[in-house]
């Protein structure tokens, strides 16, 4: 059984924790898109880990992790992540971490171009993580990117970077930002590249062989459906296909190799960065921040918070083909007396049950809510569906009904074992 774990909202749904929970039975854990814009938190045996480029499966001994061709890879960032893990006693030998030679590389000028674009957008800025993700994917699509295979060929790499900088430097100069020369760019990644060299390989036939041998493959999605470059709140999105299809194009395994799509959502909604958020709500934001929750794992920014939005979930379940829902952070609502669920958007007097494409319509959308009673009980010690308070079960049942997919997992705390399996 091969599964994709994918976010159904704006990222940070708790994918890392669900992947960690499912890794026990998996053989391979694969990232197929995104880069170190991701921050996946796993709490295992009381220790907190935040993973950015490394698949969360790395925390389980004996599991093989793959950074697929669809990922954009910051070599220096990855080496730092490996070193940080090794300091916590987790080893990352070459046989446990395979990196695709086709993965595109994030270079220092991508980060500067990311910052330059944001600065130039003023009020229309995206609020990116400034990790150079957009410019690296843009270079890939524009056919002027470097893949790891290119970077390992020194003369070719120098030639390609020289060409790229001829275009990038004038742009940076126009923002009074530092310009780059080829030698410095190469020098900045030299050491990291040497460290990573034993990991870099053609991962595609390896995954194919594993699939044919019946090994279990788990895909770890990054970001979420509304950050997907096609299905998200464009232009306030990231630059990759975060939805389930990205797992196939990002790894080289065919679509029919995937049997299950596990869609992860919080029991409420959060977003970090700019862009529309119809159910954003100050009261629930202050409440969650007051509990010390909802601060970003990558940039530390306070996440914007709001009520559950099933207009988002319905469409996300549809485009992903979600077979199982994982609802996390149910415990975040434990103390509430009543809870709102958005069932539709009213735009110019008309009700919509799917999100609009028109970027200006988002700003006019008003949420239509259904209000359910809260449970006002601590759920963090519950380990079965039956032990959840009745109102919590009713809330989850309604969530599934409105979203159009069945619930399989419920998260009632950040720890590995705080997961209810239905
Ligand atoms: P990801 O990017 O989707 O992996 O999610 P993040 O790690 O960025 O953010 C999710 C946050 O929620 C992290 O701090 C997790 O430790 C935490 N978390 C995940 N599931 C639960 C849950 O069921 N309850 C609580 N209280 N925290 C959770
Ligand atoms: P995980 O995997 C939440 C957001 C940024 C910004 C937009 C574009 O932890 O769920 P980018 O740097 O990708 O160009 O930024 O996307 N963003 C995320 N938000 N979780 C993430 O990843 C995110 N990765 C990118 O905040 O709004
Ligand atoms: Mg995250």
XYZ file of C-alpha atoms and ligand atoms in Angstrom:
478
model
C 0.000 0.000 0.000
C 1.602 3.283 -1.126
C 0.265 6.510 0.356
C 0.543 10.229 -0.136
C 0.219 12.472 2.901
C -0.867 15.903 1.731
C -2.020 19.153 3.343
C -5.578 20.322 2.672
C -5.266 23.908 3.886
C -2.403 26.463 3.796
C 0.342 24.196 5.127
C 1.289 23.344 8.727
C -1.653 20.966 9.076
C 0.491 18.490 11.013
C 1.712 16.423 8.058
C 5.046 15.704 9.758
C 3.347 14.121 12.733
C 1.056 11.987 10.563
C 3.960 10.875 8.345
C 5.915 9.954 11.462
C 2.947 7.937 12.736
C 2.649 6.072 9.414
C 6.384 5.493 8.910
C 6.452 2.552 11.279
C 4.950 0.318 8.594
C 6.677 1.970 5.584
C 9.935 1.076 3.862
C 10.563 4.334 1.982
C 9.606 7.923 2.814
C 9.796 10.278 -0.166
C 9.600 14.053 -0.604
C 8.535 15.007 -4.136
C 8.142 18.794 -4.061
C 8.889 21.989 -2.164
C 12.139 22.780 -0.445
C 13.230 24.139 2.908
C 10.229 26.450 2.938
C 8.622 23.456 4.690
C 8.879 22.940 8.434
C 7.535 19.633 9.722
C 7.425 19.141 13.465
C 7.678 15.688 15.005
C 7.737 15.023 18.724
C 9.071 11.551 19.405
C 9.900 10.194 22.853
C 9.713 13.706 24.250
C 12.252 15.167 21.777
C 11.138 17.815 19.274
C 12.481 17.701 15.723
C 11.730 20.205 12.954
C 12.478 18.881 9.473
C 12.750 21.111 6.423
C 14.232 19.107 3.543
C 14.756 15.732 5.160
C 11.748 13.408 4.996
C 10.362 12.844 8.511
C 11.001 9.115 8.078
C 14.644 9.817 8.876
C 13.723 9.598 12.573
C 12.944 5.899 12.207
C 15.984 3.649 12.054
C 16.130 1.387 9.021
C 13.775 3.450 6.842
C 15.066 4.767 3.534
C 14.397 8.423 2.771
C 14.393 9.961 -0.684
C 14.580 13.590 -1.781
C 12.985 13.291 -5.208
C 13.561 15.071 -8.499
C 10.676 17.478 -7.869
C 12.264 19.041 -4.785
C 14.332 22.236 -4.921
C 17.333 21.627 -2.765
C 19.475 24.064 -0.793
C 22.682 22.033 -0.283
C 24.011 24.186 2.568
C 20.641 24.100 4.356
C 20.446 20.338 4.000
C 23.913 19.747 5.426
C 23.054 21.934 8.398
C 19.869 19.941 8.931
C 21.804 16.662 8.821
C 24.355 18.013 11.323
C 21.622 19.215 13.684
C 20.009 15.769 13.611
C 23.309 14.024 14.179
C 23.809 16.193 17.251
C 20.519 14.784 18.554
C 21.781 11.244 17.956
C 20.066 10.494 14.638
C 22.534 9.320 12.013
C 21.976 10.037 8.329
C 24.225 7.629 6.393
C 24.203 7.608 2.549
C 22.241 4.339 2.453
C 19.393 5.949 4.431
C 19.176 9.236 2.517
C 19.084 9.204 -1.270
C 18.966 12.483 -3.195
C 17.865 12.646 -6.811
C 20.538 13.852 -9.240
C 17.685 15.594 -11.089
C 16.655 17.766 -8.115
C 17.160 21.453 -8.843
C 19.502 23.415 -6.627
C 18.682 26.577 -4.690
C 21.686 28.902 -4.957
C 22.416 32.128 -3.034
C 21.144 34.362 -5.849
C 17.744 32.642 -5.678
C 17.325 33.816 -2.105
C 18.299 37.384 -3.058
C 15.933 37.352 -6.030
C 13.160 36.110 -3.736
C 13.763 39.044 -1.373
C 14.022 41.502 -4.272
C 10.693 40.398 -5.746
C 8.985 40.653 -2.357
C 10.366 44.146 -1.781
C 9.231 45.282 -5.217
C 5.668 44.015 -4.692
C 4.981 46.338 -1.749
C 1.392 45.752 -0.566
C 1.038 42.874 -2.985
C 3.895 40.865 -1.493
C 3.344 37.108 -1.030
C 4.998 36.822 2.371
C 7.354 34.074 1.201
C 9.721 32.200 3.466
C 12.589 33.920 1.572
C 14.259 30.577 0.952
C 14.594 31.215 -2.797
C 11.898 28.671 -3.652
C 10.014 30.747 -6.257
C 13.130 31.812 -8.207
C 14.534 28.247 -8.160
C 11.312 26.776 -9.588
C 11.104 29.687 -12.041
C 14.608 28.847 -13.304
C 13.579 25.195 -13.621
C 10.531 26.106 -15.734
C 12.512 28.729 -17.615
C 15.204 26.103 -18.404
C 18.042 28.015 -16.801
C 18.219 26.094 -13.515
C 20.969 23.780 -12.296
C 20.232 20.250 -11.192
C 22.551 18.391 -8.831
C 23.849 16.428 -11.814
C 24.842 19.723 -13.455
C 26.447 21.111 -10.334
C 28.623 18.016 -9.951
C 30.121 18.768 -13.396
C 32.389 21.674 -12.428
C 33.086 23.205 -15.850
C 29.484 22.951 -16.978
C 28.245 24.385 -13.671
C 30.554 27.407 -14.004
C 29.343 28.041 -17.525
C 25.656 27.752 -16.565
C 25.980 29.967 -13.496
C 27.865 32.569 -15.541
C 24.991 32.671 -18.031
C 22.390 32.872 -15.279
C 24.179 35.683 -13.450
C 24.377 37.736 -16.637
C 20.588 38.056 -16.317
C 20.252 38.052 -12.523
C 22.928 40.615 -11.604
C 21.330 43.591 -13.368
C 18.050 42.782 -11.586
C 19.791 42.649 -8.208
C 21.679 45.860 -9.025
C 18.407 47.630 -9.745
C 17.340 46.879 -6.136
C 20.741 47.880 -4.717
C 21.232 44.280 -3.683
C 24.594 42.478 -3.724
C 25.602 40.959 -7.036
C 27.251 37.593 -7.435
C 30.194 36.171 -9.304
C 30.411 32.584 -10.455
C 33.462 31.676 -8.383
C 31.796 32.806 -5.136
C 28.567 30.974 -5.917
C 30.486 27.760 -6.577
C 32.611 28.259 -3.473
C 29.504 28.753 -1.322
C 28.220 25.250 -2.072
C 31.513 23.389 -2.562
C 31.815 21.911 0.909
C 28.127 20.996 1.155
C 28.241 19.339 -2.234
C 31.198 17.184 -1.186
C 29.304 16.120 1.925
C 26.186 15.257 -0.080
C 27.971 13.562 -2.997
C 27.629 10.001 -1.585
C 23.858 10.522 -1.283
C 23.271 11.798 -4.820
C 22.067 9.143 -7.216
C 19.474 8.250 -9.833
C 16.636 7.630 -7.369
C 14.037 6.849 -10.040
C 14.978 3.206 -10.840
C 15.605 2.597 -7.132
C 12.032 3.628 -6.307
C 10.714 1.680 -9.268
C 12.483 -1.494 -8.096
C 11.182 -0.968 -4.572
C 7.664 -0.578 -5.916
C 7.929 -3.748 -8.010
C 9.269 -5.647 -5.008
C 6.160 -4.637 -3.039
C 7.934 -2.299 -0.628
C 5.685 0.237 1.087
C 6.283 3.802 -0.082
C 5.050 6.840 1.807
C 5.073 10.278 0.158
C 5.470 13.251 2.451
C 3.784 16.294 0.956
C 4.954 19.777 1.815
C 2.764 22.904 2.011
C -0.957 22.454 1.333
C -3.659 22.538 -1.355
C -4.200 26.315 -1.102
C -0.492 26.919 -1.644
C -0.575 24.721 -4.774
C 0.445 26.755 -7.814
C -2.603 25.480 -9.776
C -5.304 24.993 -7.130
C -4.314 27.483 -4.456
C -5.143 31.114 -3.761
C -3.020 32.298 -6.674
C -0.805 34.345 -6.610
C -0.504 33.826 -2.838
C 0.849 30.317 -3.295
C 4.156 28.502 -3.438
C 5.714 27.460 -6.755
C 5.056 23.717 -6.852
C 2.152 21.288 -7.130
C 1.619 20.443 -3.491
C -1.400 18.233 -4.240
C -1.221 14.445 -4.618
C -0.239 14.480 -8.307
C 3.022 16.188 -7.346
C 4.110 12.962 -5.649
C 4.210 11.182 -8.989
C 5.903 13.872 -11.088
C 8.222 14.633 -8.180
C 9.506 11.084 -7.762
C 9.153 9.305 -11.114
C 6.740 6.702 -9.741
C 3.639 6.397 -11.945
C 0.247 7.663 -10.675
C -1.161 4.122 -10.434
C 1.534 3.270 -7.874
C -0.356 5.388 -5.359
C -3.210 3.623 -3.573
C -4.125 6.011 -0.784
C -4.287 9.761 -0.380
C -4.301 10.896 3.224
C -5.459 14.499 3.452
C -4.365 16.306 6.604
C -6.286 19.245 8.017
C -6.412 21.020 11.328
C -9.712 21.081 13.222
C -9.589 24.825 12.518
C -7.694 26.837 9.894
C -4.331 28.618 9.927
C -2.271 30.489 7.379
C 1.185 32.030 7.473
C 2.037 34.650 4.874
C -0.220 36.993 2.926
C -3.338 36.243 0.909
C -7.069 35.680 1.360
C -8.429 33.852 4.402
C -12.215 34.001 4.509
C -12.720 32.486 7.983
C -9.891 34.359 9.703
C -11.046 35.301 13.200
C -9.385 37.459 15.811
C -10.999 35.785 18.780
C -9.778 32.283 17.869
C -6.366 33.706 16.835
C -5.850 35.365 20.212
C -7.109 32.271 21.964
C -4.685 29.895 20.178
C -1.716 32.279 20.438
C -2.541 32.662 24.118
C -2.119 28.898 24.485
C 1.355 29.330 22.919
C 0.225 27.606 19.740
C 0.415 28.468 16.050
C 3.824 29.976 15.567
C 5.581 28.966 12.313
C 8.109 26.111 12.395
C 10.327 27.659 9.686
C 10.172 31.413 10.200
C 8.684 31.691 13.716
C 5.974 34.022 12.396
C 2.629 33.969 14.250
C 0.165 32.074 12.078
C -3.150 33.721 11.232
C -6.011 31.603 12.626
C -9.689 31.117 11.875
C -12.587 28.695 11.910
C -12.712 25.487 9.928
C -13.524 26.156 6.268
C -15.194 23.263 4.454
C -15.346 25.196 1.173
C -11.571 24.732 1.171
C -11.712 21.124 2.370
C -14.350 20.062 -0.164
C -12.325 21.250 -3.157
C -9.047 19.982 -1.682
C -10.547 16.506 -1.146
C -11.749 16.605 -4.749
C -8.490 17.603 -6.467
C -6.423 15.269 -4.292
C -8.798 12.323 -4.411
C -8.558 12.057 -0.630
C -9.331 8.530 0.564
C -8.683 9.186 4.277
C -8.852 12.339 6.346
C -6.461 13.035 9.197
C -7.838 15.787 11.437
C -5.175 17.216 13.734
C -5.200 19.628 16.649
C -8.713 18.728 17.748
C -7.467 19.434 21.289
C -6.971 23.086 20.262
C -10.754 23.511 20.475
C -11.191 21.686 23.807
C -12.146 24.756 25.846
C -14.470 26.449 23.365
C -18.154 26.731 24.255
C -19.257 26.832 20.617
C -17.505 26.229 17.320
C -18.233 27.635 13.867
C -17.844 25.714 10.606
C -17.918 27.559 7.294
C -20.117 25.696 4.820
C -20.186 28.157 1.878
C -18.991 31.595 0.733
C -21.457 34.346 -0.114
C -20.027 36.411 -2.960
C -22.104 39.305 -4.342
C -25.285 37.746 -2.927
C -24.641 34.274 -4.351
C -23.604 31.188 -2.364
C -20.552 29.205 -3.487
C -19.538 25.780 -2.216
C -16.220 25.769 -4.130
C -13.506 28.409 -3.964
C -13.459 31.036 -6.732
C -10.644 31.563 -9.263
C -11.137 35.336 -9.424
C -8.568 36.787 -7.034
C -10.703 39.827 -6.252
C -13.781 37.698 -5.467
C -11.882 36.198 -2.513
C -11.808 39.596 -0.863
C -15.583 39.966 -1.179
C -16.383 36.446 0.046
C -18.299 36.279 3.322
C -18.308 33.028 5.290
C -21.624 31.298 5.947
C -21.361 29.481 9.261
C -23.043 26.636 10.999
C -22.507 26.712 14.776
C -21.943 23.532 16.761
C -21.706 23.169 20.551
C -18.212 22.687 21.996
C -17.266 19.843 24.375
C -15.233 21.694 27.032
C -13.326 18.600 28.031
C -9.663 17.678 27.752
C -9.256 15.270 24.830
C -5.458 14.871 25.009
C -5.646 11.538 26.835
C -8.283 10.010 24.519
C -7.016 7.091 22.466
C -10.217 5.799 20.863
C -13.114 7.290 18.921
C -15.509 6.121 21.615
C -13.598 7.926 24.359
C -13.912 11.318 22.601
C -16.668 13.568 24.010
C -19.934 13.219 22.096
C -19.839 16.811 20.835
C -16.304 16.292 19.526
C -17.480 13.214 17.609
C -20.420 15.201 16.240
C -18.080 17.978 15.126
C -15.780 15.529 13.330
C -18.696 13.716 11.733
C -20.025 17.002 10.370
C -16.546 17.957 9.121
C -16.299 14.704 7.157
C -19.817 15.045 5.780
C -19.184 18.572 4.495
C -15.739 17.696 3.092
C -16.751 14.508 1.318
C -14.133 12.114 2.717
C -14.059 9.719 5.697
C -11.973 10.362 8.814
C -9.258 7.829 9.551
C -6.974 9.637 12.042
C -7.594 12.236 14.741
C -4.789 14.168 16.432
C -5.303 15.170 20.060
C -1.769 16.337 20.876
C 1.640 16.830 19.243
C 3.219 13.610 20.482
C 3.695 10.547 18.298
C 1.219 8.532 20.392
C -1.460 11.243 20.577
C -3.193 9.920 17.485
C -6.529 8.122 17.325
C -6.893 5.552 14.569
C -10.464 4.899 13.462
P 3.396 20.389 8.998
O 4.200 21.435 8.308
O 2.130 20.072 8.271
O 4.178 19.151 9.314
O 2.936 21.031 10.383
P 3.867 21.904 11.401
O 4.796 21.003 12.107
O 4.428 23.080 10.712
O 2.742 22.487 12.365
C 1.884 21.651 13.057
C 2.012 21.960 14.558
O 0.994 21.293 15.247
C 3.305 21.430 15.160
O 3.680 22.282 16.209
C 2.916 20.056 15.677
O 3.738 19.630 16.751
C 1.529 20.330 16.151
N 0.582 19.221 16.106
C 0.364 18.304 15.119
N -0.719 17.551 15.398
C -1.192 18.013 16.597
C -2.321 17.676 17.411
O -3.133 16.818 17.098
N -2.468 18.410 18.557
C -1.602 19.379 18.949
N -1.808 20.012 20.095
N -0.554 19.725 18.199
C -0.358 19.050 17.032
P 4.806 23.103 5.401
O 5.347 21.982 4.566
C 2.994 27.043 5.653
C 3.870 29.834 2.401
C 4.643 31.090 2.735
C 4.040 32.037 1.713
C 3.855 31.145 0.492
C 4.977 31.243 -0.531
O 5.505 23.283 6.694
O 3.323 22.998 5.535
P 7.464 30.292 -0.565
O 8.612 30.544 0.375
O 7.085 28.880 -0.702
O 7.658 30.961 -1.886
O 6.227 31.084 0.128
O 3.761 29.830 0.973
N 4.513 28.556 2.783
C 4.113 27.801 3.813
N 3.178 28.027 4.754
N 3.663 25.864 5.627
C 4.590 25.622 4.682
O 5.174 24.410 4.546
C 4.880 26.625 3.737
N 5.726 26.725 2.696
C 5.480 27.896 2.104
O 4.420 31.508 4.055
O 2.765 32.440 2.142
Mg 5.025 23.336 8.686
